[in-house]
XYZ file of C-alpha atoms in Angstrom:
432
model
C 123.508 -37.623 -48.726
C 121.653 -39.827 -51.322
C 119.296 -39.048 -53.897
C 116.593 -41.484 -53.326
C 113.118 -41.786 -52.622
C 111.854 -39.995 -49.264
C 110.688 -42.167 -46.857
C 107.066 -42.361 -45.885
C 104.618 -44.595 -43.368
C 102.758 -46.431 -46.028
C 104.785 -49.904 -46.065
C 104.729 -53.147 -47.229
C 106.178 -55.736 -45.301
C 108.549 -58.448 -46.252
C 109.325 -61.723 -44.563
C 111.286 -64.774 -46.449
C 111.601 -67.980 -44.288
C 114.436 -69.992 -44.645
C 113.553 -73.682 -45.190
C 109.935 -74.096 -44.416
C 107.212 -71.896 -43.222
C 107.413 -68.403 -41.480
C 107.168 -68.329 -37.689
C 104.359 -66.460 -36.452
C 106.059 -65.060 -33.239
C 108.711 -64.027 -35.910
C 106.240 -62.046 -37.828
C 104.977 -60.687 -34.872
C 107.899 -59.338 -33.448
C 108.380 -57.944 -37.307
C 105.330 -55.898 -37.396
C 106.077 -54.900 -33.881
C 109.384 -53.247 -34.843
C 107.662 -51.566 -38.125
C 104.871 -49.981 -35.647
C 107.598 -49.060 -33.286
C 109.556 -46.972 -36.033
C 106.094 -45.255 -37.019
C 105.223 -47.249 -40.037
C 101.786 -47.714 -41.358
C 101.869 -51.758 -42.355
C 99.603 -52.280 -45.269
C 100.290 -55.775 -46.158
C 102.604 -58.360 -44.845
C 104.170 -60.464 -47.693
C 105.721 -63.841 -46.882
C 107.462 -66.783 -48.565
C 110.090 -69.296 -48.407
C 113.416 -69.593 -50.092
C 116.285 -72.133 -49.553
C 119.032 -69.164 -50.462
C 118.866 -65.346 -50.898
C 119.023 -64.125 -54.398
C 122.224 -62.380 -55.420
C 120.485 -59.629 -57.147
C 117.270 -59.020 -55.327
C 117.508 -61.162 -52.195
C 113.813 -62.622 -53.424
C 113.128 -64.507 -56.598
C 112.006 -62.677 -59.772
C 108.278 -64.080 -59.131
C 108.078 -62.723 -55.750
C 109.937 -59.260 -56.352
C 107.016 -58.929 -59.179
C 104.313 -59.465 -56.337
C 105.817 -57.071 -53.972
C 105.985 -54.459 -56.966
C 102.172 -54.847 -57.622
C 101.418 -54.777 -54.264
C 103.150 -51.389 -53.779
C 101.638 -49.990 -56.904
C 98.142 -51.099 -55.504
C 98.657 -49.708 -52.132
C 100.479 -46.479 -53.252
C 102.969 -47.720 -50.720
C 105.909 -45.246 -49.997
C 108.172 -47.971 -48.370
C 109.039 -51.461 -48.276
C 110.586 -53.132 -45.349
C 112.409 -56.686 -45.591
C 113.045 -58.525 -42.140
C 116.563 -59.566 -43.347
C 119.716 -57.817 -44.128
C 120.175 -56.607 -47.700
C 123.335 -55.949 -49.058
C 123.742 -52.514 -50.627
C 123.317 -53.830 -54.220
C 120.363 -55.464 -53.581
C 118.787 -52.504 -51.807
C 119.551 -50.476 -54.738
C 118.082 -53.109 -57.348
C 114.787 -53.470 -55.477
C 114.305 -49.620 -55.331
C 114.798 -49.384 -58.669
C 112.054 -51.801 -59.321
C 109.636 -50.841 -56.739
C 110.318 -46.937 -57.419
C 110.237 -46.474 -53.555
C 112.309 -46.762 -50.375
C 113.293 -50.102 -49.462
C 114.631 -50.651 -45.853
C 116.187 -53.695 -44.469
C 116.145 -55.152 -40.882
C 119.410 -53.061 -39.585
C 118.097 -49.823 -41.082
C 114.640 -50.515 -39.441
C 116.439 -51.066 -36.068
C 118.620 -47.851 -36.204
C 115.419 -45.992 -37.384
C 113.967 -46.939 -33.887
C 117.057 -46.349 -32.020
C 117.213 -42.805 -33.892
C 113.692 -41.918 -32.659
C 114.419 -43.282 -28.955
C 117.596 -41.571 -28.206
C 116.990 -38.663 -25.728
C 120.664 -37.992 -23.907
C 123.513 -36.802 -25.917
C 125.624 -40.087 -25.435
C 122.315 -41.741 -26.829
C 122.171 -39.798 -29.946
C 126.186 -39.935 -30.232
C 125.637 -43.868 -30.331
C 123.008 -43.680 -32.709
C 124.938 -41.829 -35.306
C 127.460 -43.784 -34.955
C 125.958 -46.806 -35.587
C 124.185 -44.998 -38.559
C 127.319 -43.771 -40.145
C 128.902 -47.271 -39.772
C 125.997 -48.747 -41.606
C 125.918 -45.959 -44.214
C 129.765 -46.433 -45.008
C 129.006 -49.869 -46.585
C 126.295 -48.185 -48.843
C 128.047 -45.046 -50.412
C 128.439 -47.049 -53.554
C 124.578 -47.358 -54.216
C 124.239 -43.557 -53.574
C 124.482 -40.765 -56.152
C 125.381 -41.927 -59.913
C 127.695 -39.410 -60.076
C 129.940 -40.545 -57.252
C 132.741 -42.180 -59.792
C 133.338 -38.723 -61.415
C 136.231 -36.621 -60.410
C 135.523 -33.073 -58.916
C 135.787 -30.057 -61.423
C 135.039 -26.639 -61.927
C 136.785 -23.276 -60.037
C 137.628 -24.189 -56.716
C 136.750 -27.864 -56.559
C 139.406 -29.016 -58.537
C 141.325 -31.736 -56.441
C 144.162 -34.285 -56.617
C 142.088 -36.738 -58.667
C 139.937 -37.490 -55.674
C 136.160 -38.914 -57.029
C 133.147 -37.778 -55.183
C 133.014 -41.340 -53.554
C 136.362 -40.871 -52.206
C 135.688 -37.590 -50.568
C 132.614 -38.899 -49.023
C 134.325 -41.781 -47.613
C 136.909 -39.512 -46.036
C 134.250 -37.131 -44.493
C 132.493 -40.124 -43.151
C 135.393 -41.792 -41.795
C 136.498 -38.333 -40.046
C 133.039 -37.821 -38.543
C 133.140 -41.552 -37.429
C 136.753 -40.596 -35.701
C 135.200 -37.393 -34.088
C 132.012 -39.192 -32.549
C 134.351 -42.238 -31.018
C 136.705 -39.351 -29.391
C 133.627 -37.876 -28.082
C 132.329 -41.264 -26.627
C 135.650 -42.038 -25.097
C 135.084 -38.927 -23.130
C 131.856 -40.309 -21.996
C 133.292 -43.536 -21.335
C 136.075 -41.858 -19.190
C 133.121 -40.331 -17.024
C 131.155 -43.361 -16.698
C 134.372 -45.087 -15.445
C 135.091 -42.488 -13.069
C 131.389 -43.023 -11.580
C 132.049 -46.992 -11.763
C 135.455 -46.489 -9.820
C 133.913 -44.399 -6.971
C 131.268 -46.787 -6.351
C 133.922 -49.614 -6.380
C 135.834 -47.988 -3.636
C 132.387 -47.326 -1.531
C 131.722 -51.222 -2.192
C 128.496 -50.367 -3.491
C 127.491 -53.588 -5.836
C 125.865 -52.877 -9.157
C 122.981 -54.829 -10.589
C 121.987 -54.560 -14.172
C 118.526 -55.386 -15.484
C 118.966 -57.196 -19.044
C 116.524 -59.195 -21.184
C 114.826 -59.052 -24.657
C 113.177 -56.287 -25.615
C 109.684 -55.885 -24.155
C 110.271 -58.370 -21.568
C 109.425 -55.547 -18.949
C 112.589 -54.440 -17.853
C 111.790 -50.636 -17.142
C 108.338 -51.575 -15.728
C 110.345 -53.755 -13.011
C 112.718 -51.066 -12.396
C 110.172 -48.703 -12.161
C 108.502 -51.135 -9.594
C 111.469 -51.494 -7.324
C 112.728 -47.727 -7.682
C 109.781 -45.399 -8.553
C 112.040 -44.022 -11.213
C 109.308 -42.858 -13.494
C 111.399 -44.487 -16.469
C 109.415 -44.496 -19.845
C 107.998 -47.839 -20.060
C 105.487 -49.000 -22.930
C 104.231 -52.110 -24.513
C 106.643 -51.545 -27.543
C 109.886 -52.819 -28.808
C 112.808 -50.865 -27.503
C 110.975 -48.526 -25.354
C 114.421 -47.877 -23.257
C 117.541 -46.730 -24.822
C 119.425 -44.507 -22.685
C 120.708 -46.267 -19.343
C 118.824 -45.221 -15.774
C 120.848 -45.873 -12.760
C 119.023 -45.674 -9.406
C 120.028 -46.702 -5.948
C 118.184 -49.651 -4.297
C 118.088 -50.494 -0.501
C 118.465 -53.964 0.444
C 116.347 -55.817 3.235
C 119.373 -57.001 4.833
C 120.926 -53.592 5.049
C 123.247 -51.653 2.855
C 122.317 -50.725 -0.954
C 123.192 -51.647 -4.805
C 122.956 -49.585 -7.794
C 120.399 -50.677 -10.362
C 120.724 -49.957 -13.889
C 117.984 -50.492 -16.622
C 119.555 -51.065 -20.119
C 118.488 -51.250 -23.663
C 116.792 -54.346 -24.507
C 118.122 -57.112 -26.907
C 116.437 -58.537 -30.145
C 116.961 -61.445 -32.551
C 119.494 -60.610 -35.213
C 120.659 -57.531 -33.512
C 122.929 -55.701 -35.750
C 126.875 -56.095 -34.656
C 127.289 -52.319 -35.466
C 124.915 -51.517 -32.858
C 126.502 -53.685 -30.028
C 129.991 -51.964 -30.964
C 128.355 -48.326 -30.826
C 126.355 -48.976 -27.764
C 129.403 -50.210 -25.658
C 129.624 -47.579 -23.376
C 126.035 -48.105 -22.625
C 126.369 -51.667 -22.403
C 129.158 -51.209 -20.306
C 127.194 -50.986 -17.163
C 126.186 -54.485 -17.996
C 129.611 -55.708 -18.340
C 130.800 -54.026 -15.118
C 127.920 -55.473 -13.210
C 128.357 -57.720 -10.050
C 125.079 -59.299 -10.788
C 122.651 -59.465 -14.071
C 118.901 -59.802 -13.522
C 117.703 -61.453 -16.615
C 114.128 -60.462 -16.924
C 112.014 -63.205 -19.082
C 108.695 -62.766 -20.470
C 107.422 -65.938 -19.184
C 104.257 -65.390 -21.788
C 106.236 -65.382 -24.801
C 106.049 -68.554 -27.001
C 109.499 -67.783 -28.164
C 111.013 -67.729 -24.475
C 113.677 -70.334 -25.109
C 114.779 -68.648 -28.212
C 114.704 -64.932 -26.515
C 117.118 -66.260 -23.931
C 119.349 -67.849 -26.246
C 119.312 -64.435 -27.724
C 120.211 -62.586 -24.742
C 123.123 -64.921 -23.813
C 124.685 -64.743 -27.425
C 124.589 -60.863 -26.734
C 125.975 -61.089 -23.282
C 128.762 -63.375 -24.870
C 129.605 -60.850 -27.299
C 129.998 -57.920 -24.984
C 132.111 -60.251 -22.686
C 129.453 -60.306 -19.706
C 128.551 -64.157 -19.835
C 130.222 -65.087 -16.950
C 128.736 -62.371 -14.808
C 126.528 -63.902 -12.029
C 122.649 -64.331 -12.915
C 119.510 -64.107 -11.321
C 116.689 -65.161 -13.520
C 113.370 -63.176 -13.227
C 110.325 -64.831 -14.940
C 108.074 -61.720 -15.523
C 104.248 -61.430 -16.546
C 102.971 -64.294 -14.720
C 99.699 -62.606 -14.404
C 99.087 -63.424 -18.096
C 99.598 -67.314 -17.114
C 97.165 -69.355 -15.239
C 97.720 -70.990 -12.080
C 101.364 -69.477 -11.729
C 102.040 -67.647 -8.097
C 105.185 -65.852 -7.227
C 107.952 -68.003 -6.015
C 111.605 -68.303 -5.596
C 113.634 -71.556 -6.736
C 117.107 -72.121 -5.150
C 120.123 -73.476 -6.693
C 122.014 -76.518 -5.151
C 124.314 -74.170 -3.113
C 121.087 -72.788 -1.452
C 121.480 -69.307 -3.180
C 118.433 -67.834 -5.140
C 118.377 -68.771 -8.602
C 115.017 -67.645 -10.150
C 112.161 -65.459 -8.985
C 108.814 -65.485 -10.828
C 106.748 -62.403 -10.539
C 104.570 -59.740 -12.300
C 106.137 -56.249 -12.306
C 102.726 -54.682 -13.716
C 100.587 -56.236 -10.986
C 103.406 -55.487 -8.465
C 103.233 -59.073 -7.391
C 106.405 -60.977 -6.077
C 108.544 -57.911 -5.562
C 108.901 -58.762 -2.112
C 110.389 -62.561 -3.192
C 112.913 -60.245 -5.723
C 114.046 -58.180 -2.952
C 114.464 -61.135 -0.716
C 116.717 -62.833 -3.255
C 118.851 -59.871 -3.689
C 119.384 -59.345 0.070
C 120.370 -63.313 -0.059
C 122.880 -62.666 -2.609
C 124.347 -59.621 -1.215
C 124.055 -60.325 2.224
C 127.572 -61.449 2.864
C 128.372 -57.655 2.674
C 126.616 -57.106 5.897
C 127.523 -57.881 9.434
C 125.327 -58.203 12.372
C 126.881 -57.560 15.814
C 126.089 -55.919 19.277
C 127.386 -52.573 20.081
C 127.467 -50.529 23.395
C 127.185 -46.991 22.793
C 128.275 -44.524 25.659
C 126.076 -41.461 25.776
C 128.574 -38.948 24.678
C 128.633 -41.143 21.310
C 125.316 -40.169 20.447
C 126.275 -38.968 16.714
C 127.765 -42.423 16.419
C 124.029 -43.950 17.411
C 122.477 -41.669 15.037
C 124.857 -42.919 12.060
C 124.181 -46.688 13.116
C 120.531 -45.787 12.513
C 121.085 -44.026 9.386
C 123.603 -46.715 7.832
C 122.333 -49.894 9.142
C 119.264 -51.807 10.444
C 118.632 -51.950 14.126
C 117.151 -55.437 15.375
C 117.078 -54.403 19.011
C 117.809 -51.333 21.295
C 117.941 -51.206 25.201
C 119.295 -48.484 27.621
C 122.128 -49.205 29.815
C 122.607 -47.874 33.474
C 125.165 -44.996 32.336
C 122.079 -43.510 29.753
C 124.108 -45.104 26.955
C 122.604 -47.699 24.302
C 122.949 -51.289 23.828
C 122.243 -52.043 20.052
C 122.058 -55.319 18.027
C 122.803 -53.956 14.662
C 123.146 -55.049 10.814
C 125.163 -52.792 8.712
C 127.414 -52.890 5.974
C 130.915 -54.197 5.907
C 132.477 -51.027 4.620
C 130.695 -49.144 7.388
C 132.164 -51.590 10.120
C 135.433 -51.017 8.646
C 135.008 -47.153 8.712
C 133.949 -47.417 12.463
C 136.805 -49.269 13.505
C 139.166 -47.188 11.930
C 137.868 -44.002 13.499
C 136.785 -45.318 16.908
C 138.954 -47.302 19.017
C 135.863 -48.274 21.544
C 133.997 -49.732 18.337
C 137.348 -52.203 17.443
C 137.563 -53.214 21.032
C 134.204 -54.576 21.801
C 133.642 -55.867 18.228
C 133.572 -59.810 18.326
C 136.922 -61.555 17.474
C 135.236 -64.596 16.150
C 133.661 -64.555 12.479
C 130.690 -62.361 12.660
C 127.171 -63.608 11.955
C 125.751 -63.320 8.221
C-alpha cells in the first residue's frame, strides 16, 4: 500500500530515556524484541530528552548521529523503542532514507510472525489495520489527488478517502469474523460452566515461563522458547486435581511494558479466557531485576480487560536462577495458598502448585462413604473413574463399602438418578 523503503534485517536501535539515564533492563528488553522480530541489531544509540521533538522525536543533533550511523553500517532499518507519530516516522524516513519502525510496529511484526491459528492471524491483521489507519496520510504522495481517467472517475473522492473506506470495510469484515469465533468460544465456556469445570488461566509478563510451566503440568508440547511472545495463540488442556475433579488450564499471550492498546482490543477474544477465568495464575520471573515493574504492567493490562477482580495465585518461577531458594507455598491470613515458588524448567515445586490448586478448588469435592450392592457394579466402576477412592472393603453380600472423594457435580448426578445413593448420603454437611 505504501511507496516506502523495503524492510530489511540490518537495524539500528534507538532508545531515548525521559529524565535521566536509560534503564539497562529496558535496553535489554528492547534488544530482545528486535531479535524476536528477526532483526540484526548493528548498534544501539541511546540518549536522554525531557520531551519528544514534534518533528523528529529526537533532537536535530541526535537525528544527525543516527543518520551517520545508518550510512556507516548501511543499515536498512531504524527501530525506535517509542511510539512515533505518523509525521515523525515520515520525516525520519526522509532523513535516513531507510525504513523507520516504532515500538508498536515492532510488536505487531512479532505478533504477525507468531500467529498460527486462523483466529490469531485475524487478530493480528485487525491490530495492524487499526494501526495503519492512523498512518494513511504518510503513504503515497498522490493521496490528495482525485482519481481520473476512463473507468476511474468518481464522485470527487480522493485516493486517501478511498483507502480509508476500503480499510474501514476490511476492519469491519474482520470484526464480524472474530465475532463468530467469540460466539464459538462462548459456547465452549458455557458448556464448561454447565459441567462445573473451573478455568484457570496462566498470565504474566512475556518470557516469564508460562508455556514451560503449562507443558510441565499438562505435557501439552506447547512451543516454549527463551524469547519474547513465544506464545500467541491460546491453548487449553484439562488438568486433574489431587483432591479429585479437574480444571481447564489456559496458556495465554504474555504481556509487555507499554503494550499497545490496539493490541489489547484486537486480542479481546484471546484474552477472554483470562476475563472468564475462575482463577488467574500470575507467573512471575523471580530472577528479573524488573520484577516489581513487570508485575505492575500485568496488573495494568488485567485492569484494562476487566480481570483485575479475579482471584489470583502468584507463582514465582525460575528459582533455579537464584541462590538458596527452595520450592515453597506461602499462605494468606485466611489459610488459602497465596503464592508458590518453583522452577518449571527444572520441574521442582510442581507438586506444591498442584497442592495449592487442590486447596483452592477443594470445596468442589465431597468425601463420604457409600455401600454399593453387587448389582450396581457399573456404579462402582463410575466412582473409580470420576472420583478418588480412599478405602474399599467387601460387604457380606458381595458388595463394596467405599470411602470416596468425588466432585460435587458427580454427587448431584448420582443422587438424581439413584435413590439408594441419596438415602445413604449423610444428612450433615459433608467433609471437605
